[in-house]
Short mmCIF file of C-alpha atoms in Angstrom, two decimals:
data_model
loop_
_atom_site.label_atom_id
_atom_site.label_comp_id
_atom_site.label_asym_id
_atom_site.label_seq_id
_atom_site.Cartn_x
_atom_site.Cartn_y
_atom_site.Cartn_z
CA UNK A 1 7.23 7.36 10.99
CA UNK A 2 5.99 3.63 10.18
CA UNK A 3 2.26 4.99 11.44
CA UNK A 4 2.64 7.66 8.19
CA UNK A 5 4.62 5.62 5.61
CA UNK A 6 1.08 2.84 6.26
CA UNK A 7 -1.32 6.27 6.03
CA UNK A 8 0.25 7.50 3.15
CA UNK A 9 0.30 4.14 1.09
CA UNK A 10 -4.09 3.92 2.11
CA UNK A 11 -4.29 7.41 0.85
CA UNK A 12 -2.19 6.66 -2.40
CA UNK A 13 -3.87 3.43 -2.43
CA UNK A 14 -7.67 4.64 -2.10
CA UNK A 15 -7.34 7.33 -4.58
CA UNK A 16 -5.82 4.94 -7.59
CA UNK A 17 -9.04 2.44 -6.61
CA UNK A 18 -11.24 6.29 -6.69
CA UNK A 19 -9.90 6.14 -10.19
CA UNK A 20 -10.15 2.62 -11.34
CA UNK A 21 -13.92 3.16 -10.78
CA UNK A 22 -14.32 6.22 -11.92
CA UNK A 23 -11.87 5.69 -15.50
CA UNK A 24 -13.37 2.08 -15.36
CA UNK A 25 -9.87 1.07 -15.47
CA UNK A 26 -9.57 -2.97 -14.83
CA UNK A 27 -8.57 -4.09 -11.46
CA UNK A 28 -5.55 -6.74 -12.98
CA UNK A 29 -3.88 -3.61 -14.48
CA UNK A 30 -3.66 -2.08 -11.23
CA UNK A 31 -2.93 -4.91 -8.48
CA UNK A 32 -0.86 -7.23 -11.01
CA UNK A 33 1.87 -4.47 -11.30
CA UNK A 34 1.76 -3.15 -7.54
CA UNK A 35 2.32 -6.59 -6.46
CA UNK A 36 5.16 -7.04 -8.82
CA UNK A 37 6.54 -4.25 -7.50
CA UNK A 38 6.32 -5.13 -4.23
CA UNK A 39 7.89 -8.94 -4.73
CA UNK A 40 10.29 -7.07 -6.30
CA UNK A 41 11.25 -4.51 -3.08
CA UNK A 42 10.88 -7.51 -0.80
CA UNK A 43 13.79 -9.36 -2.46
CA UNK A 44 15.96 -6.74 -1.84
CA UNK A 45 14.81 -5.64 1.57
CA UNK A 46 15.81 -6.46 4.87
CA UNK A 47 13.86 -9.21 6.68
CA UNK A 48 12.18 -7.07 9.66
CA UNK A 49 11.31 -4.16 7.24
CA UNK A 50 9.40 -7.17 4.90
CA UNK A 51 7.66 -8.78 7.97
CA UNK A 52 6.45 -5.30 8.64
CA UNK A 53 5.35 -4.13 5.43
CA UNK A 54 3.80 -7.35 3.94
CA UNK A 55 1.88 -7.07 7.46
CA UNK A 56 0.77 -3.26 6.56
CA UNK A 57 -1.60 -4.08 3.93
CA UNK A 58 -3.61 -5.66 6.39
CA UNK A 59 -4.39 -2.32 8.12
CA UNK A 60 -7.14 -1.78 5.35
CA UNK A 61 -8.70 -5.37 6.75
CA UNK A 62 -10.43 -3.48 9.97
CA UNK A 63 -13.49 -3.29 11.13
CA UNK A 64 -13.80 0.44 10.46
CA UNK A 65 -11.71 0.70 7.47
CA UNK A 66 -13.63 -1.76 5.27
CA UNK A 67 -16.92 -0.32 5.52
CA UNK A 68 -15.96 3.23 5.25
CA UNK A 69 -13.94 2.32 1.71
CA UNK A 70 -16.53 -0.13 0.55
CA UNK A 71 -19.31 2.64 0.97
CA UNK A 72 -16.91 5.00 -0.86
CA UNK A 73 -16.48 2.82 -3.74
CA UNK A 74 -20.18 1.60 -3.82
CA UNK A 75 -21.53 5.30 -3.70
CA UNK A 76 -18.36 6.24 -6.80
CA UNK A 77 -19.59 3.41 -8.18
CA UNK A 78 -23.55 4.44 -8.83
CA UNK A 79 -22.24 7.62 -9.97
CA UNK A 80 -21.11 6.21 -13.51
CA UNK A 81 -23.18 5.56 -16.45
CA UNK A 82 -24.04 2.84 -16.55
CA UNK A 83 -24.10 2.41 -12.24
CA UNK A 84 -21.69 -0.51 -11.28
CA UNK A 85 -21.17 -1.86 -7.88
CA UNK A 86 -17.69 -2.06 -7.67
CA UNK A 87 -16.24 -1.39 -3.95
CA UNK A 88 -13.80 -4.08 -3.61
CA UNK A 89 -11.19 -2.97 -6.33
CA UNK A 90 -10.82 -0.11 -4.24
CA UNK A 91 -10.16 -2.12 -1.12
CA UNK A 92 -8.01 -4.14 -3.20
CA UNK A 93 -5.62 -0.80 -4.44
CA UNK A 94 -5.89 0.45 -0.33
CA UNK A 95 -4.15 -3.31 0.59
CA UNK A 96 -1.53 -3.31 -1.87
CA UNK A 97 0.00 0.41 -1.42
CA UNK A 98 0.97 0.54 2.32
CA UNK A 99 3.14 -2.36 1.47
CA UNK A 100 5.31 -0.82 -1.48
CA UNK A 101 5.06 2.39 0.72
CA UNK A 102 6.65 0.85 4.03
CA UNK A 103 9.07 -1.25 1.46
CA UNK A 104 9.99 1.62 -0.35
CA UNK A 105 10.55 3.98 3.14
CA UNK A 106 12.90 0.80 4.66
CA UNK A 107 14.92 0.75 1.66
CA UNK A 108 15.84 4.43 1.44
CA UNK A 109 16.18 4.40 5.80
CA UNK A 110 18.62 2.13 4.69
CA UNK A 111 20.55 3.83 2.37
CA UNK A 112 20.62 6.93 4.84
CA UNK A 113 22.06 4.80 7.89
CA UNK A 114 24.96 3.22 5.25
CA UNK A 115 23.76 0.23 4.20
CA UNK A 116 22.84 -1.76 7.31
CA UNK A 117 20.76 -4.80 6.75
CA UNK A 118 19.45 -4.27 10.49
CA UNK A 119 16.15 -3.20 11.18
CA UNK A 120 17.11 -2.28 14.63
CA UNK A 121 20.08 0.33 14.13
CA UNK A 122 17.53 2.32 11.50
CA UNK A 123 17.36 5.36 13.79
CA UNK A 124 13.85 6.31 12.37
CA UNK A 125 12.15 2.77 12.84
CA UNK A 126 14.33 2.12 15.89
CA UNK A 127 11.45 3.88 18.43
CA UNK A 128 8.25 2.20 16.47
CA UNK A 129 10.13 -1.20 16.61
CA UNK A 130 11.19 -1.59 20.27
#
């Protein structure tokens, strides 16, 4: 499950930074927000589903994940008028998504196993944690 939750939140997260290029939206209007958002899950979050998800944003950090999204956004980005090279606001929406995603995904595992504060007796996470 935690393998799809991170997946989803790079997919989410490429395709708002595909559309902060393309709209020419600003990159503070995006991350401040997401961030917010995701201070704002973490407070209210268990601590092993934090230490996880505050780790997931660093999937997008890889050797074969950088490249591939910088080329995306640096190819988007000569596609505009006028051309701008501006790759890293996309790498920058792909970091900040699989966070809120694997925030968001402990918080209602949560609320399905009763409340439990325990990242161990969440019976979805239990197999990719141990």
């Amino acid at each position: 499950l935690l393998v799809y939750v991170v997946a989803a939140g790079v997919a989410v997260g490429t395709c708002v930074g595909v559309l902060k290029v393309l709209w020419d939206i600003r990159m503070w209007k995006i991350l401040l927000p997401m961030y917010a958002l995701a201070v704002l899950l973490t407070v209210f979050s268990s601590d092993g589903i934090v230490c996880v998800a505050w780790d997931a944003g660093g999937v997008t950090t890889g050797s074969v994940t950088v490249p591939l999204i910088l080329a995306m956004g640096l190819g988007l980005g000569r596609k505009r008028q006028p051309p701008v090279a501006d790759g890293f606001g996309l790498l920058g929406c792909a970091s900040v998504f699989p966070i809120v995603t694997v925030l968001i995904t402990g918080l209602f595992l949560r609320r399905y196993n009763g409340g439990a504060r325990d990242v161990q007796r969440l019976p979805l996470l239990e197999e990719e944690l141990t």
